Amino acid sequence: MADRQLDEWDIAHGGLRSLSSREIKAFWDGYLARRNDPRIRHGSLYSRWRHVADDLVISLYLTNRSVGLFVRGQRGEGYATTANRLTAFEPALGKALGVSLRGEYALCYLFNHPVAMTDPANWPQAYEWLERQEKHFSHVLSDMVVGA
């Protein structure tokens, strides 16, 4: 391609390159500067955790082809334990969040935004989407689970 724009068929044929640790750090540094929220903490290289309660966390994540979030328990708590605990709030919680408790992957309420994160020009849009969803998940979880 002459202009090096990403087309939908590029992902299927060659895929996106991996993100470097420097790019990942730059993305999260930008997001944290934008949010300036002490409840967001380091999770792993690819994730940051937004604590809603001691046992309830929104995991924000970054891949080379998307940003997204899901709900988890405290560090060390397995998917099945978290999912079983959150089942008590179904189906209302899933409807309010706009995603299913149990999906294709073993992650509670997984929601992602497909975007080529290898291009920093896409980061402002990704920041906006991630912030909007993080705030939405936080409000819903605070009202329906923590406040229950």
mmCIF file with all atom_site columns, N, CA and C in Angstrom, residues 20-75:
data_model
loop_
_atom_site.group_PDB
_atom_site.id
_atom_site.type_symbol
_atom_site.label_atom_id
_atom_site.label_alt_id
_atom_site.label_comp_id
_atom_site.label_asym_id
_atom_site.label_entity_id
_atom_site.label_seq_id
_atom_site.pdbx_PDB_ins_code
_atom_site.Cartn_x
_atom_site.Cartn_y
_atom_site.Cartn_z
_atom_site.occupancy
_atom_site.B_iso_or_equiv
_atom_site.pdbx_formal_charge
_atom_site.auth_seq_id
_atom_site.auth_comp_id
_atom_site.auth_asym_id
_atom_site.auth_atom_id
_atom_site.pdbx_PDB_model_num
ATOM 1   N N  . SER A 1 20 ? 5.570   -2.540  21.477 1.00 0.00 ? 20 SER A N  1
ATOM 2   C CA . SER A 1 20 ? 6.784   -2.603  22.295 1.00 0.00 ? 20 SER A CA 1
ATOM 3   C C  . SER A 1 20 ? 6.436   -2.195  23.727 1.00 0.00 ? 20 SER A C  1
ATOM 4   N N  . SER A 1 21 ? 7.271   -2.581  24.656 1.00 0.00 ? 21 SER A N  1
ATOM 5   C CA . SER A 1 21 ? 7.029   -2.184  26.051 1.00 0.00 ? 21 SER A CA 1
ATOM 6   C C  . SER A 1 21 ? 7.077   -0.664  26.184 1.00 0.00 ? 21 SER A C  1
ATOM 7   N N  . ARG A 1 22 ? 7.888   0.002   25.385 1.00 0.00 ? 22 ARG A N  1
ATOM 8   C CA . ARG A 1 22 ? 7.940   1.474   25.402 1.00 0.00 ? 22 ARG A CA 1
ATOM 9   C C  . ARG A 1 22 ? 6.609   2.073   24.945 1.00 0.00 ? 22 ARG A C  1
ATOM 10  N N  . GLU A 1 23 ? 6.014   1.500   23.890 1.00 0.00 ? 23 GLU A N  1
ATOM 11  C CA . GLU A 1 23 ? 4.717   1.981   23.412 1.00 0.00 ? 23 GLU A CA 1
ATOM 12  C C  . GLU A 1 23 ? 3.630   1.737   24.453 1.00 0.00 ? 23 GLU A C  1
ATOM 13  N N  . ILE A 1 24 ? 3.665   0.576   25.054 1.00 0.00 ? 24 ILE A N  1
ATOM 14  C CA . ILE A 1 24 ? 2.657   0.245   26.069 1.00 0.00 ? 24 ILE A CA 1
ATOM 15  C C  . ILE A 1 24 ? 2.761   1.225   27.243 1.00 0.00 ? 24 ILE A C  1
ATOM 16  N N  . LYS A 1 25 ? 3.970   1.485   27.710 1.00 0.00 ? 25 LYS A N  1
ATOM 17  C CA . LYS A 1 25 ? 4.172   2.432   28.802 1.00 0.00 ? 25 LYS A CA 1
ATOM 18  C C  . LYS A 1 25 ? 3.695   3.823   28.402 1.00 0.00 ? 25 LYS A C  1
ATOM 19  N N  . ALA A 1 26 ? 4.009   4.256   27.182 1.00 0.00 ? 26 ALA A N  1
ATOM 20  C CA . ALA A 1 26 ? 3.578   5.577   26.713 1.00 0.00 ? 26 ALA A CA 1
ATOM 21  C C  . ALA A 1 26 ? 2.055   5.671   26.664 1.00 0.00 ? 26 ALA A C  1
ATOM 22  N N  . PHE A 1 27 ? 1.399   4.603   26.205 1.00 0.00 ? 27 PHE A N  1
ATOM 23  C CA . PHE A 1 27 ? -0.065  4.610   26.172 1.00 0.00 ? 27 PHE A CA 1
ATOM 24  C C  . PHE A 1 27 ? -0.631  4.773   27.577 1.00 0.00 ? 27 PHE A C  1
ATOM 25  N N  . TRP A 1 28 ? -0.165  3.944   28.510 1.00 0.00 ? 28 TRP A N  1
ATOM 26  C CA . TRP A 1 28 ? -0.710  4.002   29.875 1.00 0.00 ? 28 TRP A CA 1
ATOM 27  C C  . TRP A 1 28 ? -0.339  5.306   30.573 1.00 0.00 ? 28 TRP A C  1
ATOM 28  N N  . ASP A 1 29 ? 0.860   5.833   30.343 1.00 0.00 ? 29 ASP A N  1
ATOM 29  C CA . ASP A 1 29 ? 1.220   7.127   30.921 1.00 0.00 ? 29 ASP A CA 1
ATOM 30  C C  . ASP A 1 29 ? 0.260   8.207   30.441 1.00 0.00 ? 29 ASP A C  1
ATOM 31  N N  . GLY A 1 30 ? -0.088  8.172   29.158 1.00 0.00 ? 30 GLY A N  1
ATOM 32  C CA . GLY A 1 30 ? -1.046  9.138   28.613 1.00 0.00 ? 30 GLY A CA 1
ATOM 33  C C  . GLY A 1 30 ? -2.432  8.972   29.200 1.00 0.00 ? 30 GLY A C  1
ATOM 34  N N  . TYR A 1 31 ? -2.858  7.734   29.348 1.00 0.00 ? 31 TYR A N  1
ATOM 35  C CA . TYR A 1 31 ? -4.191  7.494   29.909 1.00 0.00 ? 31 TYR A CA 1
ATOM 36  C C  . TYR A 1 31 ? -4.259  7.939   31.365 1.00 0.00 ? 31 TYR A C  1
ATOM 37  N N  . LEU A 1 32 ? -3.241  7.598   32.133 1.00 0.00 ? 32 LEU A N  1
ATOM 38  C CA . LEU A 1 32 ? -3.236  7.971   33.554 1.00 0.00 ? 32 LEU A CA 1
ATOM 39  C C  . LEU A 1 32 ? -3.148  9.476   33.733 1.00 0.00 ? 32 LEU A C  1
ATOM 40  N N  . ALA A 1 33 ? -2.407  10.164  32.883 1.00 0.00 ? 33 ALA A N  1
ATOM 41  C CA . ALA A 1 33 ? -2.334  11.627  32.950 1.00 0.00 ? 33 ALA A CA 1
ATOM 42  C C  . ALA A 1 33 ? -3.697  12.233  32.632 1.00 0.00 ? 33 ALA A C  1
ATOM 43  N N  . ARG A 1 34 ? -4.381  11.657  31.690 1.00 0.00 ? 34 ARG A N  1
ATOM 44  C CA . ARG A 1 34 ? -5.721  12.123  31.311 1.00 0.00 ? 34 ARG A CA 1
ATOM 45  C C  . ARG A 1 34 ? -6.720  11.905  32.451 1.00 0.00 ? 34 ARG A C  1
ATOM 46  N N  . ARG A 1 35 ? -6.667  10.739  33.056 1.00 0.00 ? 35 ARG A N  1
ATOM 47  C CA . ARG A 1 35 ? -7.639  10.367  34.094 1.00 0.00 ? 35 ARG A CA 1
ATOM 48  C C  . ARG A 1 35 ? -7.312  10.957  35.456 1.00 0.00 ? 35 ARG A C  1
ATOM 49  N N  . ASN A 1 36 ? -6.037  10.976  35.821 1.00 0.00 ? 36 ASN A N  1
ATOM 50  C CA . ASN A 1 36 ? -5.615  11.505  37.125 1.00 0.00 ? 36 ASN A CA 1
ATOM 51  C C  . ASN A 1 36 ? -6.502  10.970  38.248 1.00 0.00 ? 36 ASN A C  1
ATOM 52  N N  . ASP A 1 37 ? -6.613  9.658   38.314 1.00 0.00 ? 37 ASP A N  1
ATOM 53  C CA . ASP A 1 37 ? -7.469  8.993   39.297 1.00 0.00 ? 37 ASP A CA 1
ATOM 54  C C  . ASP A 1 37 ? -6.617  8.001   40.090 1.00 0.00 ? 37 ASP A C  1
ATOM 55  N N  . PRO A 1 38 ? -6.421  8.229   41.385 1.00 0.00 ? 38 PRO A N  1
ATOM 56  C CA . PRO A 1 38 ? -5.559  7.339   42.178 1.00 0.00 ? 38 PRO A CA 1
ATOM 57  C C  . PRO A 1 38 ? -6.110  5.923   42.344 1.00 0.00 ? 38 PRO A C  1
ATOM 58  N N  . ARG A 1 39 ? -7.365  5.697   41.987 1.00 0.00 ? 39 ARG A N  1
ATOM 59  C CA . ARG A 1 39 ? -7.924  4.349   42.085 1.00 0.00 ? 39 ARG A CA 1
ATOM 60  C C  . ARG A 1 39 ? -7.453  3.461   40.942 1.00 0.00 ? 39 ARG A C  1
ATOM 61  N N  . ILE A 1 40 ? -6.810  4.039   39.929 1.00 0.00 ? 40 ILE A N  1
ATOM 62  C CA . ILE A 1 40 ? -6.273  3.258   38.814 1.00 0.00 ? 40 ILE A CA 1
ATOM 63  C C  . ILE A 1 40 ? -4.832  2.907   39.144 1.00 0.00 ? 40 ILE A C  1
ATOM 64  N N  . ARG A 1 41 ? -4.575  1.620   39.188 1.00 0.00 ? 41 ARG A N  1
ATOM 65  C CA . ARG A 1 41 ? -3.248  1.136   39.587 1.00 0.00 ? 41 ARG A CA 1
ATOM 66  C C  . ARG A 1 41 ? -2.691  0.193   38.533 1.00 0.00 ? 41 ARG A C  1
ATOM 67  N N  . HIS A 1 42 ? -1.413  -0.054  38.638 1.00 0.00 ? 42 HIS A N  1
ATOM 68  C CA . HIS A 1 42 ? -0.735  -0.975  37.727 1.00 0.00 ? 42 HIS A CA 1
ATOM 69  C C  . HIS A 1 42 ? -1.285  -2.384  37.918 1.00 0.00 ? 42 HIS A C  1
ATOM 70  N N  . GLY A 1 43 ? -1.634  -3.043  36.832 1.00 0.00 ? 43 GLY A N  1
ATOM 71  C CA . GLY A 1 43 ? -2.079  -4.430  36.891 1.00 0.00 ? 43 GLY A CA 1
ATOM 72  C C  . GLY A 1 43 ? -0.998  -5.340  36.346 1.00 0.00 ? 43 GLY A C  1
ATOM 73  N N  . SER A 1 44 ? -0.630  -5.116  35.088 1.00 0.00 ? 44 SER A N  1
ATOM 74  C CA . SER A 1 44 ? 0.453   -5.837  34.433 1.00 0.00 ? 44 SER A CA 1
ATOM 75  C C  . SER A 1 44 ? 0.982   -4.913  33.340 1.00 0.00 ? 44 SER A C  1
ATOM 76  N N  . LEU A 1 45 ? 1.886   -5.400  32.535 1.00 0.00 ? 45 LEU A N  1
ATOM 77  C CA . LEU A 1 45 ? 2.398   -4.582  31.442 1.00 0.00 ? 45 LEU A CA 1
ATOM 78  C C  . LEU A 1 45 ? 1.253   -4.067  30.579 1.00 0.00 ? 45 LEU A C  1
ATOM 79  N N  . TYR A 1 46 ? 0.304   -4.930  30.257 1.00 0.00 ? 46 TYR A N  1
ATOM 80  C CA . TYR A 1 46 ? -0.780  -4.600  29.338 1.00 0.00 ? 46 TYR A CA 1
ATOM 81  C C  . TYR A 1 46 ? -2.044  -4.069  30.006 1.00 0.00 ? 46 TYR A C  1
ATOM 82  N N  . SER A 1 47 ? -2.080  -3.997  31.320 1.00 0.00 ? 47 SER A N  1
ATOM 83  C CA . SER A 1 47 ? -3.333  -3.613  31.978 1.00 0.00 ? 47 SER A CA 1
ATOM 84  C C  . SER A 1 47 ? -3.127  -2.630  33.120 1.00 0.00 ? 47 SER A C  1
ATOM 85  N N  . ARG A 1 48 ? -4.207  -1.951  33.424 1.00 0.00 ? 48 ARG A N  1
ATOM 86  C CA . ARG A 1 48 ? -4.298  -1.120  34.615 1.00 0.00 ? 48 ARG A CA 1
ATOM 87  C C  . ARG A 1 48 ? -5.605  -1.500  35.287 1.00 0.00 ? 48 ARG A C  1
ATOM 88  N N  . TRP A 1 49 ? -5.624  -1.415  36.595 1.00 0.00 ? 49 TRP A N  1
ATOM 89  C CA . TRP A 1 49 ? -6.797  -1.822  37.359 1.00 0.00 ? 49 TRP A CA 1
ATOM 90  C C  . TRP A 1 49 ? -7.440  -0.612  38.004 1.00 0.00 ? 49 TRP A C  1
ATOM 91  N N  . ARG A 1 50 ? -8.763  -0.493  37.790 1.00 0.00 ? 50 ARG A N  1
ATOM 92  C CA . ARG A 1 50 ? -9.554  0.568   38.415 1.00 0.00 ? 50 ARG A CA 1
ATOM 93  C C  . ARG A 1 50 ? -10.339 -0.087  39.538 1.00 0.00 ? 50 ARG A C  1
ATOM 94  N N  . HIS A 1 51 ? -9.921  0.170   40.778 1.00 0.00 ? 51 HIS A N  1
ATOM 95  C CA . HIS A 1 51 ? -10.569 -0.440  41.932 1.00 0.00 ? 51 HIS A CA 1
ATOM 96  C C  . HIS A 1 51 ? -11.924 0.208   42.203 1.00 0.00 ? 51 HIS A C  1
ATOM 97  N N  . VAL A 1 52 ? -12.938 -0.631  42.320 1.00 0.00 ? 52 VAL A N  1
ATOM 98  C CA . VAL A 1 52 ? -14.289 -0.187  42.653 1.00 0.00 ? 52 VAL A CA 1
ATOM 99  C C  . VAL A 1 52 ? -14.558 -0.498  44.125 1.00 0.00 ? 52 VAL A C  1
ATOM 100 N N  . ALA A 1 53 ? -14.066 -1.635  44.579 1.00 0.00 ? 53 ALA A N  1
ATOM 101 C CA . ALA A 1 53 ? -14.132 -2.072  45.979 1.00 0.00 ? 53 ALA A CA 1
ATOM 102 C C  . ALA A 1 53 ? -12.950 -3.009  46.208 1.00 0.00 ? 53 ALA A C  1
ATOM 103 N N  . ASP A 1 54 ? -12.745 -3.429  47.442 1.00 0.00 ? 54 ASP A N  1
ATOM 104 C CA . ASP A 1 54 ? -11.616 -4.320  47.731 1.00 0.00 ? 54 ASP A CA 1
ATOM 105 C C  . ASP A 1 54 ? -11.633 -5.592  46.896 1.00 0.00 ? 54 ASP A C  1
ATOM 106 N N  . ASP A 1 55 ? -12.832 -6.094  46.601 1.00 0.00 ? 55 ASP A N  1
ATOM 107 C CA . ASP A 1 55 ? -12.942 -7.353  45.869 1.00 0.00 ? 55 ASP A CA 1
ATOM 108 C C  . ASP A 1 55 ? -13.561 -7.195  44.483 1.00 0.00 ? 55 ASP A C  1
ATOM 109 N N  . LEU A 1 56 ? -13.533 -5.964  43.963 1.00 0.00 ? 56 LEU A N  1
ATOM 110 C CA . LEU A 1 56 ? -14.143 -5.699  42.660 1.00 0.00 ? 56 LEU A CA 1
ATOM 111 C C  . LEU A 1 56 ? -13.283 -4.699  41.893 1.00 0.00 ? 56 LEU A C  1
ATOM 112 N N  . VAL A 1 57 ? -12.796 -5.143  40.744 1.00 0.00 ? 57 VAL A N  1
ATOM 113 C CA . VAL A 1 57 ? -11.833 -4.363  39.962 1.00 0.00 ? 57 VAL A CA 1
ATOM 114 C C  . VAL A 1 57 ? -12.266 -4.336  38.501 1.00 0.00 ? 57 VAL A C  1
ATOM 115 N N  . ILE A 1 58 ? -12.115 -3.183  37.869 1.00 0.00 ? 58 ILE A N  1
ATOM 116 C CA . ILE A 1 58 ? -12.278 -3.087  36.423 1.00 0.00 ? 58 ILE A CA 1
ATOM 117 C C  . ILE A 1 58 ? -10.877 -3.161  35.841 1.00 0.00 ? 58 ILE A C  1
ATOM 118 N N  . SER A 1 59 ? -10.629 -4.179  35.065 1.00 0.00 ? 59 SER A N  1
ATOM 119 C CA . SER A 1 59 ? -9.331  -4.342  34.424 1.00 0.00 ? 59 SER A CA 1
ATOM 120 C C  . SER A 1 59 ? -9.382  -3.692  33.051 1.00 0.00 ? 59 SER A C  1
ATOM 121 N N  . LEU A 1 60 ? -8.578  -2.664  32.850 1.00 0.00 ? 60 LEU A N  1
ATOM 122 C CA . LEU A 1 60 ? -8.458  -1.967  31.572 1.00 0.00 ? 60 LEU A CA 1
ATOM 123 C C  . LEU A 1 60 ? -7.277  -2.593  30.844 1.00 0.00 ? 60 LEU A C  1
ATOM 124 N N  . TYR A 1 61 ? -7.423  -2.915  29.586 1.00 0.00 ? 61 TYR A N  1
ATOM 125 C CA . TYR A 1 61 ? -6.319  -3.579  28.908 1.00 0.00 ? 61 TYR A CA 1
ATOM 126 C C  . TYR A 1 61 ? -6.074  -3.014  27.519 1.00 0.00 ? 61 TYR A C  1
ATOM 127 N N  . LEU A 1 62 ? -4.891  -3.308  27.036 1.00 0.00 ? 62 LEU A N  1
ATOM 128 C CA . LEU A 1 62 ? -4.417  -2.849  25.740 1.00 0.00 ? 62 LEU A CA 1
ATOM 129 C C  . LEU A 1 62 ? -3.816  -4.033  24.994 1.00 0.00 ? 62 LEU A C  1
ATOM 130 N N  . THR A 1 63 ? -4.170  -4.194  23.731 1.00 0.00 ? 63 THR A N  1
ATOM 131 C CA . THR A 1 63 ? -3.505  -5.148  22.856 1.00 0.00 ? 63 THR A CA 1
ATOM 132 C C  . THR A 1 63 ? -3.093  -4.392  21.599 1.00 0.00 ? 63 THR A C  1
ATOM 133 N N  . ASN A 1 64 ? -2.448  -5.060  20.681 1.00 0.00 ? 64 ASN A N  1
ATOM 134 C CA . ASN A 1 64 ? -2.067  -4.374  19.455 1.00 0.00 ? 64 ASN A CA 1
ATOM 135 C C  . ASN A 1 64 ? -3.267  -4.057  18.571 1.00 0.00 ? 64 ASN A C  1
ATOM 136 N N  . ARG A 1 65 ? -4.398  -4.724  18.801 1.00 0.00 ? 65 ARG A N  1
ATOM 137 C CA . ARG A 1 65 ? -5.560  -4.487  17.945 1.00 0.00 ? 65 ARG A CA 1
ATOM 138 C C  . ARG A 1 65 ? -6.820  -4.028  18.683 1.00 0.00 ? 65 ARG A C  1
ATOM 139 N N  . SER A 1 66 ? -6.697  -3.695  19.975 1.00 0.00 ? 66 SER A N  1
ATOM 140 C CA . SER A 1 66 ? -7.873  -3.204  20.689 1.00 0.00 ? 66 SER A CA 1
ATOM 141 C C  . SER A 1 66 ? -7.507  -2.649  22.061 1.00 0.00 ? 66 SER A C  1
ATOM 142 N N  . VAL A 1 67 ? -8.459  -1.917  22.617 1.00 0.00 ? 67 VAL A N  1
ATOM 143 C CA . VAL A 1 67 ? -8.463  -1.601  24.040 1.00 0.00 ? 67 VAL A CA 1
ATOM 144 C C  . VAL A 1 67 ? -9.761  -2.185  24.570 1.00 0.00 ? 67 VAL A C  1
ATOM 145 N N  . GLY A 1 68 ? -9.800  -2.450  25.856 1.00 0.00 ? 68 GLY A N  1
ATOM 146 C CA . GLY A 1 68 ? -11.012 -3.013  26.403 1.00 0.00 ? 68 GLY A CA 1
ATOM 147 C C  . GLY A 1 68 ? -10.978 -3.049  27.906 1.00 0.00 ? 68 GLY A C  1
ATOM 148 N N  . LEU A 1 69 ? -12.009 -3.640  28.468 1.00 0.00 ? 69 LEU A N  1
ATOM 149 C CA . LEU A 1 69 ? -12.100 -3.765  29.910 1.00 0.00 ? 69 LEU A CA 1
ATOM 150 C C  . LEU A 1 69 ? -12.963 -4.963  30.261 1.00 0.00 ? 69 LEU A C  1
ATOM 151 N N  . PHE A 1 70 ? -12.780 -5.436  31.482 1.00 0.00 ? 70 PHE A N  1
ATOM 152 C CA . PHE A 1 70 ? -13.597 -6.509  32.026 1.00 0.00 ? 70 PHE A CA 1
ATOM 153 C C  . PHE A 1 70 ? -13.570 -6.381  33.539 1.00 0.00 ? 70 PHE A C  1
ATOM 154 N N  . VAL A 1 71 ? -14.424 -7.142  34.195 1.00 0.00 ? 71 VAL A N  1
ATOM 155 C CA . VAL A 1 71 ? -14.547 -7.086  35.651 1.00 0.00 ? 71 VAL A CA 1
ATOM 156 C C  . VAL A 1 71 ? -13.857 -8.307  36.246 1.00 0.00 ? 71 VAL A C  1
ATOM 157 N N  . ARG A 1 72 ? -13.145 -8.082  37.314 1.00 0.00 ? 72 ARG A N  1
ATOM 158 C CA . ARG A 1 72 ? -12.452 -9.176  38.013 1.00 0.00 ? 72 ARG A CA 1
ATOM 159 C C  . ARG A 1 72 ? -12.544 -8.949  39.514 1.00 0.00 ? 72 ARG A C  1
ATOM 160 N N  . GLY A 1 73 ? -12.115 -9.943  40.239 1.00 0.00 ? 73 GLY A N  1
ATOM 161 C CA . GLY A 1 73 ? -12.043 -9.828  41.687 1.00 0.00 ? 73 GLY A CA 1
ATOM 162 C C  . GLY A 1 73 ? -10.664 -9.342  42.094 1.00 0.00 ? 73 GLY A C  1
ATOM 163 N N  . GLN A 1 74 ? -10.373 -9.469  43.367 1.00 0.00 ? 74 GLN A N  1
ATOM 164 C CA . GLN A 1 74 ? -9.056  -9.054  43.855 1.00 0.00 ? 74 GLN A CA 1
ATOM 165 C C  . GLN A 1 74 ? -7.971  -9.954  43.278 1.00 0.00 ? 74 GLN A C  1
ATOM 166 N N  . ARG A 1 75 ? -6.731  -9.497  43.347 1.00 0.00 ? 75 ARG A N  1
ATOM 167 C CA . ARG A 1 75 ? -5.606  -10.267 42.810 1.00 0.00 ? 75 ARG A CA 1
ATOM 168 C C  . ARG A 1 75 ? -5.622  -11.677 43.398 1.00 0.00 ? 75 ARG A C  1
#
